[in-house]
Amino acid sequence: MHSTVSLPRGPVMVDVAGFTLSDAERERLRQPLVGGVILFRRNFENIEQLKALTAEIRALRTPHLLIAVDHEGGRVQRFLDGFTRLPPMRVLGEAWQRDPGEAESLAETVGYVLAAELRACGVDLSFTPVLDLDWGRCAVIGNRSFSRDPEVVSALALALQRGLKKGGMATCGKHFPGHGYVEGDSHHVIPVDERGLDELMADDIKPFVRLSAAGLTSVMPAHVVYPQVDDQPAGFSRVWLQDILRRRVGFDGVIFSDDLCMEGAAGAGGIADRARAAFAAGCDMALVCNRPDLADELLATLADPAIAGLAERLARMEGQGEQAEWEKTLDSAAFAAARATVARLAMPPDALKGPAVGEAS
């Protein structure tokens, strides 16, 4: 049995290869710069295996490493067998057109089911909700967005946030200041959005303002360049992260970089350069996904950026409630009813169409 080490959470989030941890991964996860682990579909065989994996990760350190996953619904749902199949968020936007009050109730139920099922498996955080507007231009966002209307996006995301909180989970609004207007997929290219700040504030940034005022716990910026505002992608821009997100929007939670191995991050140089640029801009935690070699390179070469207030902000990302209590909740009649409500939303025929998001090929 490996002993638990006492270490503050560091500012780097990494991934693991399979269903269990290798010795090399245990060593990597005990590096002081590591503060979290992101899981992917390749890490999920079944619920019992997932519980064993998260328990193994949590046992390595105190406070435990944060465990996160992209589990939004639609084509971005990492864990399937034994989990409620969540619809793409556009389904909720369409429900809003029929009955706004009912749509908000549904969004809250979706958030609750999403969170509680993950909490019962030892996962702290899903990177959701998507606050991007659906301009009908960006395939990688597409039906992940609630709506083109920032008021609808705000209302449904606030309801989803209430449901997530009820399910013991923090929130992550993405992709600030908005990824929905550009055609390029930042997993592969560096998209450019030519709009100015006033136009963005009047539209795409509105949901981030509304959710920040209601306790949004974290934000993930877009690997998109907005040259009217700054020549750096938002995730590497002090203007976007410090001047606009922190000061103008008033956001005080965690800023996660998007995956630094994505092509949208390549302009910042090698992996250590990318991380340093992200931290200098104002990111709290850098994600390094699907490239353990780059994770090891980063951990070997990066000096601790000593981010003020990091421990307190990361503590707010921890899942709430004991895992055993969430396991009991999942067995209750009330939760069965909530699951049934979500299952009835069903998947539209085109729900899974669109580019794969964030999985290693």
PDB file of N, CA and C in Angstrom, residues 186-282:
ATOM      1  N   SER A 186     -10.363  24.929 -32.375  1.00  0.00           N
ATOM      2  CA  SER A 186      -9.082  25.272 -31.757  1.00  0.00           C
ATOM      3  C   SER A 186      -8.305  24.053 -31.279  1.00  0.00           C
ATOM      4  N   HIS A 187      -8.891  22.836 -31.419  1.00  0.00           N
ATOM      5  CA  HIS A 187      -8.081  21.640 -31.201  1.00  0.00           C
ATOM      6  C   HIS A 187      -7.041  21.497 -32.321  1.00  0.00           C
ATOM      7  N   HIS A 188      -7.309  22.137 -33.471  1.00  0.00           N
ATOM      8  CA  HIS A 188      -6.468  21.918 -34.652  1.00  0.00           C
ATOM      9  C   HIS A 188      -5.900  23.192 -35.270  1.00  0.00           C
ATOM     10  N   VAL A 189      -6.555  24.329 -35.082  1.00  0.00           N
ATOM     11  CA  VAL A 189      -6.094  25.598 -35.657  1.00  0.00           C
ATOM     12  C   VAL A 189      -6.245  26.686 -34.588  1.00  0.00           C
ATOM     13  N   ILE A 190      -5.751  27.883 -34.908  1.00  0.00           N
ATOM     14  CA  ILE A 190      -5.957  29.024 -34.013  1.00  0.00           C
ATOM     15  C   ILE A 190      -7.005  29.933 -34.653  1.00  0.00           C
ATOM     16  N   PRO A 191      -8.271  29.832 -34.211  1.00  0.00           N
ATOM     17  CA  PRO A 191      -9.314  30.639 -34.832  1.00  0.00           C
ATOM     18  C   PRO A 191      -9.162  32.119 -34.476  1.00  0.00           C
ATOM     19  N   VAL A 192      -9.700  32.975 -35.351  1.00  0.00           N
ATOM     20  CA  VAL A 192      -9.646  34.422 -35.156  1.00  0.00           C
ATOM     21  C   VAL A 192     -11.067  34.981 -35.212  1.00  0.00           C
ATOM     22  N   ASP A 193     -11.420  35.788 -34.212  1.00  0.00           N
ATOM     23  CA  ASP A 193     -12.721  36.453 -34.136  1.00  0.00           C
ATOM     24  C   ASP A 193     -12.458  37.955 -34.237  1.00  0.00           C
ATOM     25  N   GLU A 194     -12.932  38.565 -35.312  1.00  0.00           N
ATOM     26  CA  GLU A 194     -12.585  39.958 -35.611  1.00  0.00           C
ATOM     27  C   GLU A 194     -13.466  40.978 -34.885  1.00  0.00           C
ATOM     28  N   ARG A 195     -14.393  40.539 -34.059  1.00  0.00           N
ATOM     29  CA  ARG A 195     -15.284  41.495 -33.395  1.00  0.00           C
ATOM     30  C   ARG A 195     -14.558  42.275 -32.297  1.00  0.00           C
ATOM     31  N   GLY A 196     -15.087  43.465 -32.005  1.00  0.00           N
ATOM     32  CA  GLY A 196     -14.518  44.299 -30.959  1.00  0.00           C
ATOM     33  C   GLY A 196     -15.131  43.998 -29.601  1.00  0.00           C
ATOM     34  N   LEU A 197     -14.558  44.596 -28.565  1.00  0.00           N
ATOM     35  CA  LEU A 197     -14.981  44.302 -27.190  1.00  0.00           C
ATOM     36  C   LEU A 197     -16.429  44.697 -26.937  1.00  0.00           C
ATOM     37  N   ASP A 198     -16.857  45.847 -27.431  1.00  0.00           N
ATOM     38  CA  ASP A 198     -18.240  46.274 -27.172  1.00  0.00           C
ATOM     39  C   ASP A 198     -19.235  45.267 -27.728  1.00  0.00           C
ATOM     40  N   GLU A 199     -18.945  44.776 -28.939  1.00  0.00           N
ATOM     41  CA  GLU A 199     -19.827  43.787 -29.570  1.00  0.00           C
ATOM     42  C   GLU A 199     -19.850  42.489 -28.760  1.00  0.00           C
ATOM     43  N   LEU A 200     -18.678  42.068 -28.285  1.00  0.00           N
ATOM     44  CA  LEU A 200     -18.599  40.842 -27.477  1.00  0.00           C
ATOM     45  C   LEU A 200     -19.306  41.016 -26.138  1.00  0.00           C
ATOM     46  N   MET A 201     -19.126  42.185 -25.512  1.00  0.00           N
ATOM     47  CA  MET A 201     -19.796  42.436 -24.228  1.00  0.00           C
ATOM     48  C   MET A 201     -21.322  42.437 -24.390  1.00  0.00           C
ATOM     49  N   ALA A 202     -21.782  42.914 -25.537  1.00  0.00           N
ATOM     50  CA  ALA A 202     -23.226  43.006 -25.768  1.00  0.00           C
ATOM     51  C   ALA A 202     -23.855  41.648 -26.066  1.00  0.00           C
ATOM     52  N   ASP A 203     -23.041  40.648 -26.337  1.00  0.00           N
ATOM     53  CA  ASP A 203     -23.572  39.357 -26.775  1.00  0.00           C
ATOM     54  C   ASP A 203     -22.910  38.201 -26.025  1.00  0.00           C
ATOM     55  N   ASP A 204     -21.759  37.757 -26.512  1.00  0.00           N
ATOM     56  CA  ASP A 204     -21.155  36.502 -26.050  1.00  0.00           C
ATOM     57  C   ASP A 204     -20.721  36.522 -24.589  1.00  0.00           C
ATOM     58  N   ILE A 205     -20.337  37.698 -24.072  1.00  0.00           N
ATOM     59  CA  ILE A 205     -19.814  37.746 -22.699  1.00  0.00           C
ATOM     60  C   ILE A 205     -20.943  37.822 -21.665  1.00  0.00           C
ATOM     61  N   LYS A 206     -22.149  38.135 -22.117  1.00  0.00           N
ATOM     62  CA  LYS A 206     -23.264  38.295 -21.162  1.00  0.00           C
ATOM     63  C   LYS A 206     -23.464  37.090 -20.232  1.00  0.00           C
ATOM     64  N   PRO A 207     -23.461  35.857 -20.773  1.00  0.00           N
ATOM     65  CA  PRO A 207     -23.659  34.716 -19.856  1.00  0.00           C
ATOM     66  C   PRO A 207     -22.552  34.598 -18.799  1.00  0.00           C
ATOM     67  N   PHE A 208     -21.312  34.970 -19.160  1.00  0.00           N
ATOM     68  CA  PHE A 208     -20.225  34.911 -18.180  1.00  0.00           C
ATOM     69  C   PHE A 208     -20.449  35.933 -17.065  1.00  0.00           C
ATOM     70  N   VAL A 209     -20.976  37.105 -17.429  1.00  0.00           N
ATOM     71  CA  VAL A 209     -21.288  38.131 -16.420  1.00  0.00           C
ATOM     72  C   VAL A 209     -22.380  37.632 -15.489  1.00  0.00           C
ATOM     73  N   ARG A 210     -23.441  37.081 -16.077  1.00  0.00           N
ATOM     74  CA  ARG A 210     -24.585  36.626 -15.271  1.00  0.00           C
ATOM     75  C   ARG A 210     -24.180  35.486 -14.340  1.00  0.00           C
ATOM     76  N   LEU A 211     -23.449  34.519 -14.854  1.00  0.00           N
ATOM     77  CA  LEU A 211     -23.081  33.378 -14.012  1.00  0.00           C
ATOM     78  C   LEU A 211     -22.048  33.753 -12.966  1.00  0.00           C
ATOM     79  N   SER A 212     -21.122  34.652 -13.310  1.00  0.00           N
ATOM     80  CA  SER A 212     -20.131  35.100 -12.322  1.00  0.00           C
ATOM     81  C   SER A 212     -20.827  35.742 -11.127  1.00  0.00           C
ATOM     82  N   ALA A 213     -21.854  36.537 -11.395  1.00  0.00           N
ATOM     83  CA  ALA A 213     -22.597  37.190 -10.313  1.00  0.00           C
ATOM     84  C   ALA A 213     -23.340  36.174  -9.456  1.00  0.00           C
ATOM     85  N   ALA A 214     -23.593  34.991 -10.031  1.00  0.00           N
ATOM     86  CA  ALA A 214     -24.341  33.947  -9.313  1.00  0.00           C
ATOM     87  C   ALA A 214     -23.435  32.840  -8.780  1.00  0.00           C
ATOM     88  N   GLY A 215     -22.118  33.111  -8.705  1.00  0.00           N
ATOM     89  CA  GLY A 215     -21.230  32.161  -8.034  1.00  0.00           C
ATOM     90  C   GLY A 215     -20.538  31.156  -8.926  1.00  0.00           C
ATOM     91  N   LEU A 216     -20.368  31.466 -10.213  1.00  0.00           N
ATOM     92  CA  LEU A 216     -19.604  30.584 -11.096  1.00  0.00           C
ATOM     93  C   LEU A 216     -18.233  30.310 -10.477  1.00  0.00           C
ATOM     94  N   THR A 217     -17.876  29.027 -10.374  1.00  0.00           N
ATOM     95  CA  THR A 217     -16.657  28.674  -9.625  1.00  0.00           C
ATOM     96  C   THR A 217     -15.395  28.658 -10.460  1.00  0.00           C
ATOM     97  N   SER A 218     -15.529  28.380 -11.772  1.00  0.00           N
ATOM     98  CA  SER A 218     -14.330  28.380 -12.621  1.00  0.00           C
ATOM     99  C   SER A 218     -14.705  28.738 -14.047  1.00  0.00           C
ATOM    100  N   VAL A 219     -13.682  29.130 -14.793  1.00  0.00           N
ATOM    101  CA  VAL A 219     -13.847  29.522 -16.192  1.00  0.00           C
ATOM    102  C   VAL A 219     -12.712  28.894 -16.989  1.00  0.00           C
ATOM    103  N   MET A 220     -13.018  28.500 -18.218  1.00  0.00           N
ATOM    104  CA  MET A 220     -11.990  28.039 -19.150  1.00  0.00           C
ATOM    105  C   MET A 220     -12.007  28.990 -20.352  1.00  0.00           C
ATOM    106  N   PRO A 221     -10.882  29.652 -20.632  1.00  0.00           N
ATOM    107  CA  PRO A 221     -10.862  30.575 -21.778  1.00  0.00           C
ATOM    108  C   PRO A 221     -10.722  29.836 -23.100  1.00  0.00           C
ATOM    109  N   ALA A 222     -11.054  30.549 -24.168  1.00  0.00           N
ATOM    110  CA  ALA A 222     -10.985  29.998 -25.515  1.00  0.00           C
ATOM    111  C   ALA A 222      -9.580  30.145 -26.078  1.00  0.00           C
ATOM    112  N   HIS A 223      -9.137  29.142 -26.832  1.00  0.00           N
ATOM    113  CA  HIS A 223      -7.929  29.282 -27.658  1.00  0.00           C
ATOM    114  C   HIS A 223      -8.343  29.979 -28.955  1.00  0.00           C
ATOM    115  N   VAL A 224      -8.784  31.218 -28.819  1.00  0.00           N
ATOM    116  CA  VAL A 224      -9.223  32.028 -29.951  1.00  0.00           C
ATOM    117  C   VAL A 224      -8.554  33.388 -29.820  1.00  0.00           C
ATOM    118  N   VAL A 225      -8.143  33.969 -30.957  1.00  0.00           N
ATOM    119  CA  VAL A 225      -7.568  35.311 -30.962  1.00  0.00           C
ATOM    120  C   VAL A 225      -8.654  36.314 -31.334  1.00  0.00           C
ATOM    121  N   TYR A 226      -8.736  37.398 -30.566  1.00  0.00           N
ATOM    122  CA  TYR A 226      -9.660  38.507 -30.816  1.00  0.00           C
ATOM    123  C   TYR A 226      -8.798  39.747 -31.059  1.00  0.00           C
ATOM    124  N   PRO A 227      -8.302  39.936 -32.304  1.00  0.00           N
ATOM    125  CA  PRO A 227      -7.257  40.931 -32.548  1.00  0.00           C
ATOM    126  C   PRO A 227      -7.673  42.370 -32.255  1.00  0.00           C
ATOM    127  N   GLN A 228      -8.986  42.645 -32.249  1.00  0.00           N
ATOM    128  CA  GLN A 228      -9.429  43.994 -31.888  1.00  0.00           C
ATOM    129  C   GLN A 228      -9.160  44.294 -30.414  1.00  0.00           C
ATOM    130  N   VAL A 229      -8.998  43.235 -29.614  1.00  0.00           N
ATOM    131  CA  VAL A 229      -8.797  43.399 -28.162  1.00  0.00           C
ATOM    132  C   VAL A 229      -7.352  43.106 -27.771  1.00  0.00           C
ATOM    133  N   ASP A 230      -6.777  42.014 -28.287  1.00  0.00           N
ATOM    134  CA  ASP A 230      -5.393  41.639 -27.977  1.00  0.00           C
ATOM    135  C   ASP A 230      -4.911  40.670 -29.061  1.00  0.00           C
ATOM    136  N   ASP A 231      -3.601  40.646 -29.288  1.00  0.00           N
ATOM    137  CA  ASP A 231      -3.084  39.748 -30.326  1.00  0.00           C
ATOM    138  C   ASP A 231      -2.795  38.345 -29.810  1.00  0.00           C
ATOM    139  N   GLN A 232      -2.993  38.109 -28.522  1.00  0.00           N
ATOM    140  CA  GLN A 232      -2.809  36.777 -27.938  1.00  0.00           C
ATOM    141  C   GLN A 232      -4.154  36.055 -27.837  1.00  0.00           C
ATOM    142  N   PRO A 233      -4.172  34.705 -27.995  1.00  0.00           N
ATOM    143  CA  PRO A 233      -5.405  33.973 -27.685  1.00  0.00           C
ATOM    144  C   PRO A 233      -5.849  34.283 -26.255  1.00  0.00           C
ATOM    145  N   ALA A 234      -7.151  34.227 -26.023  1.00  0.00           N
ATOM    146  CA  ALA A 234      -7.688  34.661 -24.729  1.00  0.00           C
ATOM    147  C   ALA A 234      -7.000  33.993 -23.541  1.00  0.00           C
ATOM    148  N   GLY A 235      -6.670  32.696 -23.668  1.00  0.00           N
ATOM    149  CA  GLY A 235      -6.061  31.976 -22.557  1.00  0.00           C
ATOM    150  C   GLY A 235      -4.635  32.383 -22.251  1.00  0.00           C
ATOM    151  N   PHE A 236      -4.026  33.185 -23.146  1.00  0.00           N
ATOM    152  CA  PHE A 236      -2.652  33.672 -22.928  1.00  0.00           C
ATOM    153  C   PHE A 236      -2.625  35.201 -22.817  1.00  0.00           C
ATOM    154  N   SER A 237      -3.775  35.802 -22.560  1.00  0.00           N
ATOM    155  CA  SER A 237      -3.910  37.258 -22.622  1.00  0.00           C
ATOM    156  C   SER A 237      -4.225  37.860 -21.260  1.00  0.00           C
ATOM    157  N   ARG A 238      -3.308  38.688 -20.756  1.00  0.00           N
ATOM    158  CA  ARG A 238      -3.590  39.427 -19.512  1.00  0.00           C
ATOM    159  C   ARG A 238      -4.782  40.362 -19.698  1.00  0.00           C
ATOM    160  N   VAL A 239      -4.906  40.909 -20.898  1.00  0.00           N
ATOM    161  CA  VAL A 239      -6.039  41.810 -21.152  1.00  0.00           C
ATOM    162  C   VAL A 239      -7.352  41.071 -20.930  1.00  0.00           C
ATOM    163  N   TRP A 240      -7.467  39.876 -21.521  1.00  0.00           N
ATOM    164  CA  TRP A 240      -8.705  39.123 -21.375  1.00  0.00           C
ATOM    165  C   TRP A 240      -8.911  38.590 -19.956  1.00  0.00           C
ATOM    166  N   LEU A 241      -7.865  38.007 -19.391  1.00  0.00           N
ATOM    167  CA  LEU A 241      -8.051  37.312 -18.110  1.00  0.00           C
ATOM    168  C   LEU A 241      -8.024  38.258 -16.919  1.00  0.00           C
ATOM    169  N   GLN A 242      -7.122  39.243 -16.932  1.00  0.00           N
ATOM    170  CA  GLN A 242      -7.008  40.159 -15.790  1.00  0.00           C
ATOM    171  C   GLN A 242      -7.936  41.368 -15.936  1.00  0.00           C
ATOM    172  N   ASP A 243      -7.767  42.095 -17.045  1.00  0.00           N
ATOM    173  CA  ASP A 243      -8.507  43.350 -17.191  1.00  0.00           C
ATOM    174  C   ASP A 243     -10.002  43.115 -17.392  1.00  0.00           C
ATOM    175  N   ILE A 244     -10.328  42.133 -18.237  1.00  0.00           N
ATOM    176  CA  ILE A 244     -11.746  41.964 -18.588  1.00  0.00           C
ATOM    177  C   ILE A 244     -12.445  40.948 -17.683  1.00  0.00           C
ATOM    178  N   LEU A 245     -11.908  39.708 -17.616  1.00  0.00           N
ATOM    179  CA  LEU A 245     -12.594  38.675 -16.824  1.00  0.00           C
ATOM    180  C   LEU A 245     -12.559  38.990 -15.329  1.00  0.00           C
ATOM    181  N   ARG A 246     -11.398  39.285 -14.791  1.00  0.00           N
ATOM    182  CA  ARG A 246     -11.293  39.548 -13.352  1.00  0.00           C
ATOM    183  C   ARG A 246     -11.913  40.899 -12.981  1.00  0.00           C
ATOM    184  N   ARG A 247     -11.477  41.970 -13.682  1.00  0.00           N
ATOM    185  CA  ARG A 247     -11.873  43.307 -13.219  1.00  0.00           C
ATOM    186  C   ARG A 247     -13.239  43.734 -13.745  1.00  0.00           C
ATOM    187  N   ARG A 248     -13.438  43.615 -15.058  1.00  0.00           N
ATOM    188  CA  ARG A 248     -14.684  44.116 -15.626  1.00  0.00           C
ATOM    189  C   ARG A 248     -15.856  43.173 -15.355  1.00  0.00           C
ATOM    190  N   VAL A 249     -15.656  41.878 -15.573  1.00  0.00           N
ATOM    191  CA  VAL A 249     -16.732  40.907 -15.325  1.00  0.00           C
ATOM    192  C   VAL A 249     -16.884  40.641 -13.831  1.00  0.00           C
ATOM    193  N   GLY A 250     -15.786  40.752 -13.078  1.00  0.00           N
ATOM    194  CA  GLY A 250     -15.852  40.539 -11.631  1.00  0.00           C
ATOM    195  C   GLY A 250     -15.758  39.082 -11.217  1.00  0.00           C
ATOM    196  N   PHE A 251     -15.167  38.258 -12.057  1.00  0.00           N
ATOM    197  CA  PHE A 251     -15.045  36.827 -11.763  1.00  0.00           C
ATOM    198  C   PHE A 251     -13.901  36.588 -10.779  1.00  0.00           C
ATOM    199  N   ASP A 252     -14.155  35.789  -9.738  1.00  0.00           N
ATOM    200  CA  ASP A 252     -13.128  35.576  -8.706  1.00  0.00           C
ATOM    201  C   ASP A 252     -12.805  34.104  -8.475  1.00  0.00           C
ATOM    202  N   GLY A 253     -13.215  33.224  -9.405  1.00  0.00           N
ATOM    203  CA  GLY A 253     -12.954  31.796  -9.244  1.00  0.00           C
ATOM    204  C   GLY A 253     -11.674  31.352  -9.935  1.00  0.00           C
ATOM    205  N   VAL A 254     -11.596  30.054 -10.202  1.00  0.00           N
ATOM    206  CA  VAL A 254     -10.422  29.448 -10.835  1.00  0.00           C
ATOM    207  C   VAL A 254     -10.471  29.686 -12.342  1.00  0.00           C
ATOM    208  N   ILE A 255      -9.329  30.038 -12.929  1.00  0.00           N
ATOM    209  CA  ILE A 255      -9.208  30.095 -14.388  1.00  0.00           C
ATOM    210  C   ILE A 255      -8.363  28.908 -14.830  1.00  0.00           C
ATOM    211  N   PHE A 256      -9.006  27.967 -15.546  1.00  0.00           N
ATOM    212  CA  PHE A 256      -8.304  26.824 -16.121  1.00  0.00           C
ATOM    213  C   PHE A 256      -7.851  27.189 -17.528  1.00  0.00           C
ATOM    214  N   SER A 257      -6.625  26.850 -17.885  1.00  0.00           N
ATOM    215  CA  SER A 257      -6.278  26.928 -19.302  1.00  0.00           C
ATOM    216  C   SER A 257      -7.050  25.831 -20.022  1.00  0.00           C
ATOM    217  N   ASP A 258      -7.342  26.026 -21.325  1.00  0.00           N
ATOM    218  CA  ASP A 258      -7.793  24.875 -22.101  1.00  0.00           C
ATOM    219  C   ASP A 258      -6.540  24.020 -22.330  1.00  0.00           C
ATOM    220  N   ASP A 259      -6.697  22.858 -22.919  1.00  0.00           N
ATOM    221  CA  ASP A 259      -5.579  21.926 -23.058  1.00  0.00           C
ATOM    222  C   ASP A 259      -4.405  22.589 -23.785  1.00  0.00           C
ATOM    223  N   LEU A 260      -3.255  22.658 -23.115  1.00  0.00           N
ATOM    224  CA  LEU A 260      -2.083  23.304 -23.711  1.00  0.00           C
ATOM    225  C   LEU A 260      -1.456  22.486 -24.837  1.00  0.00           C
ATOM    226  N   CYS A 261      -1.941  21.269 -25.053  1.00  0.00           N
ATOM    227  CA  CYS A 261      -1.446  20.466 -26.175  1.00  0.00           C
ATOM    228  C   CYS A 261      -2.263  20.690 -27.445  1.00  0.00           C
ATOM    229  N   MET A 262      -3.337  21.494 -27.354  1.00  0.00           N
ATOM    230  CA  MET A 262      -4.134  21.781 -28.539  1.00  0.00           C
ATOM    231  C   MET A 262      -3.381  22.710 -29.481  1.00  0.00           C
ATOM    232  N   GLU A 263      -3.711  22.628 -30.768  1.00  0.00           N
ATOM    233  CA  GLU A 263      -3.040  23.466 -31.763  1.00  0.00           C
ATOM    234  C   GLU A 263      -3.263  24.948 -31.486  1.00  0.00           C
ATOM    235  N   GLY A 264      -4.418  25.271 -30.893  1.00  0.00           N
ATOM    236  CA  GLY A 264      -4.700  26.661 -30.559  1.00  0.00           C
ATOM    237  C   GLY A 264      -3.732  27.249 -29.562  1.00  0.00           C
ATOM    238  N   ALA A 265      -2.962  26.391 -28.881  1.00  0.00           N
ATOM    239  CA  ALA A 265      -1.968  26.872 -27.914  1.00  0.00           C
ATOM    240  C   ALA A 265      -0.569  26.926 -28.500  1.00  0.00           C
ATOM    241  N   ALA A 266      -0.392  26.443 -29.734  1.00  0.00           N
ATOM    242  CA  ALA A 266       0.954  26.228 -30.261  1.00  0.00           C
ATOM    243  C   ALA A 266       1.733  27.520 -30.474  1.00  0.00           C
ATOM    244  N   GLY A 267       1.016  28.621 -30.695  1.00  0.00           N
ATOM    245  CA  GLY A 267       1.704  29.885 -30.929  1.00  0.00           C
ATOM    246  C   GLY A 267       2.537  30.351 -29.760  1.00  0.00           C
ATOM    247  N   ALA A 268       2.280  29.783 -28.576  1.00  0.00           N
ATOM    248  CA  ALA A 268       3.007  30.222 -27.379  1.00  0.00           C
ATOM    249  C   ALA A 268       4.334  29.497 -27.194  1.00  0.00           C
ATOM    250  N   GLY A 269       4.683  28.566 -28.111  1.00  0.00           N
ATOM    251  CA  GLY A 269       5.974  27.893 -28.015  1.00  0.00           C
ATOM    252  C   GLY A 269       5.865  26.492 -27.452  1.00  0.00           C
ATOM    253  N   GLY A 270       6.980  26.001 -26.848  1.00  0.00           N
ATOM    254  CA  GLY A 270       7.000  24.670 -26.247  1.00  0.00           C
ATOM    255  C   GLY A 270       6.107  24.585 -25.022  1.00  0.00           C
ATOM    256  N   ILE A 271       5.977  23.392 -24.455  1.00  0.00           N
ATOM    257  CA  ILE A 271       4.998  23.180 -23.391  1.00  0.00           C
ATOM    258  C   ILE A 271       5.281  24.042 -22.160  1.00  0.00           C
ATOM    259  N   ALA A 272       6.543  24.177 -21.761  1.00  0.00           N
ATOM    260  CA  ALA A 272       6.854  25.012 -20.601  1.00  0.00           C
ATOM    261  C   ALA A 272       6.582  26.482 -20.914  1.00  0.00           C
ATOM    262  N   ASP A 273       6.889  26.908 -22.148  1.00  0.00           N
ATOM    263  CA  ASP A 273       6.592  28.285 -22.558  1.00  0.00           C
ATOM    264  C   ASP A 273       5.091  28.534 -22.541  1.00  0.00           C
ATOM    265  N   ARG A 274       4.339  27.563 -23.025  1.00  0.00           N
ATOM    266  CA  ARG A 274       2.875  27.711 -23.034  1.00  0.00           C
ATOM    267  C   ARG A 274       2.345  27.862 -21.600  1.00  0.00           C
ATOM    268  N   ALA A 275       2.818  27.006 -20.707  1.00  0.00           N
ATOM    269  CA  ALA A 275       2.352  27.073 -19.317  1.00  0.00           C
ATOM    270  C   ALA A 275       2.748  28.397 -18.674  1.00  0.00           C
ATOM    271  N   ARG A 276       3.995  28.823 -18.893  1.00  0.00           N
ATOM    272  CA  ARG A 276       4.428  30.100 -18.313  1.00  0.00           C
ATOM    273  C   ARG A 276       3.592  31.254 -18.842  1.00  0.00           C
ATOM    274  N   ALA A 277       3.285  31.201 -20.167  1.00  0.00           N
ATOM    275  CA  ALA A 277       2.457  32.259 -20.761  1.00  0.00           C
ATOM    276  C   ALA A 277       1.049  32.244 -20.164  1.00  0.00           C
ATOM    277  N   ALA A 278       0.496  31.040 -19.970  1.00  0.00           N
ATOM    278  CA  ALA A 278      -0.852  30.933 -19.391  1.00  0.00           C
ATOM    279  C   ALA A 278      -0.872  31.474 -17.961  1.00  0.00           C
ATOM    280  N   PHE A 279       0.127  31.109 -17.162  1.00  0.00           N
ATOM    281  CA  PHE A 279       0.177  31.598 -15.781  1.00  0.00           C
ATOM    282  C   PHE A 279       0.408  33.107 -15.740  1.00  0.00           C
ATOM    283  N   ALA A 280       1.288  33.608 -16.599  1.00  0.00           N
ATOM    284  CA  ALA A 280       1.561  35.043 -16.623  1.00  0.00           C
ATOM    285  C   ALA A 280       0.312  35.836 -17.002  1.00  0.00           C
ATOM    286  N   ALA A 281      -0.518  35.234 -17.860  1.00  0.00           N
ATOM    287  CA  ALA A 281      -1.754  35.910 -18.267  1.00  0.00           C
ATOM    288  C   ALA A 281      -2.792  35.914 -17.154  1.00  0.00           C
ATOM    289  N   GLY A 282      -2.723  34.929 -16.249  1.00  0.00           N
ATOM    290  CA  GLY A 282      -3.686  34.888 -15.159  1.00  0.00           C
ATOM    291  C   GLY A 282      -4.365  33.556 -14.945  1.00  0.00           C
TER     292      GLY A 282
END
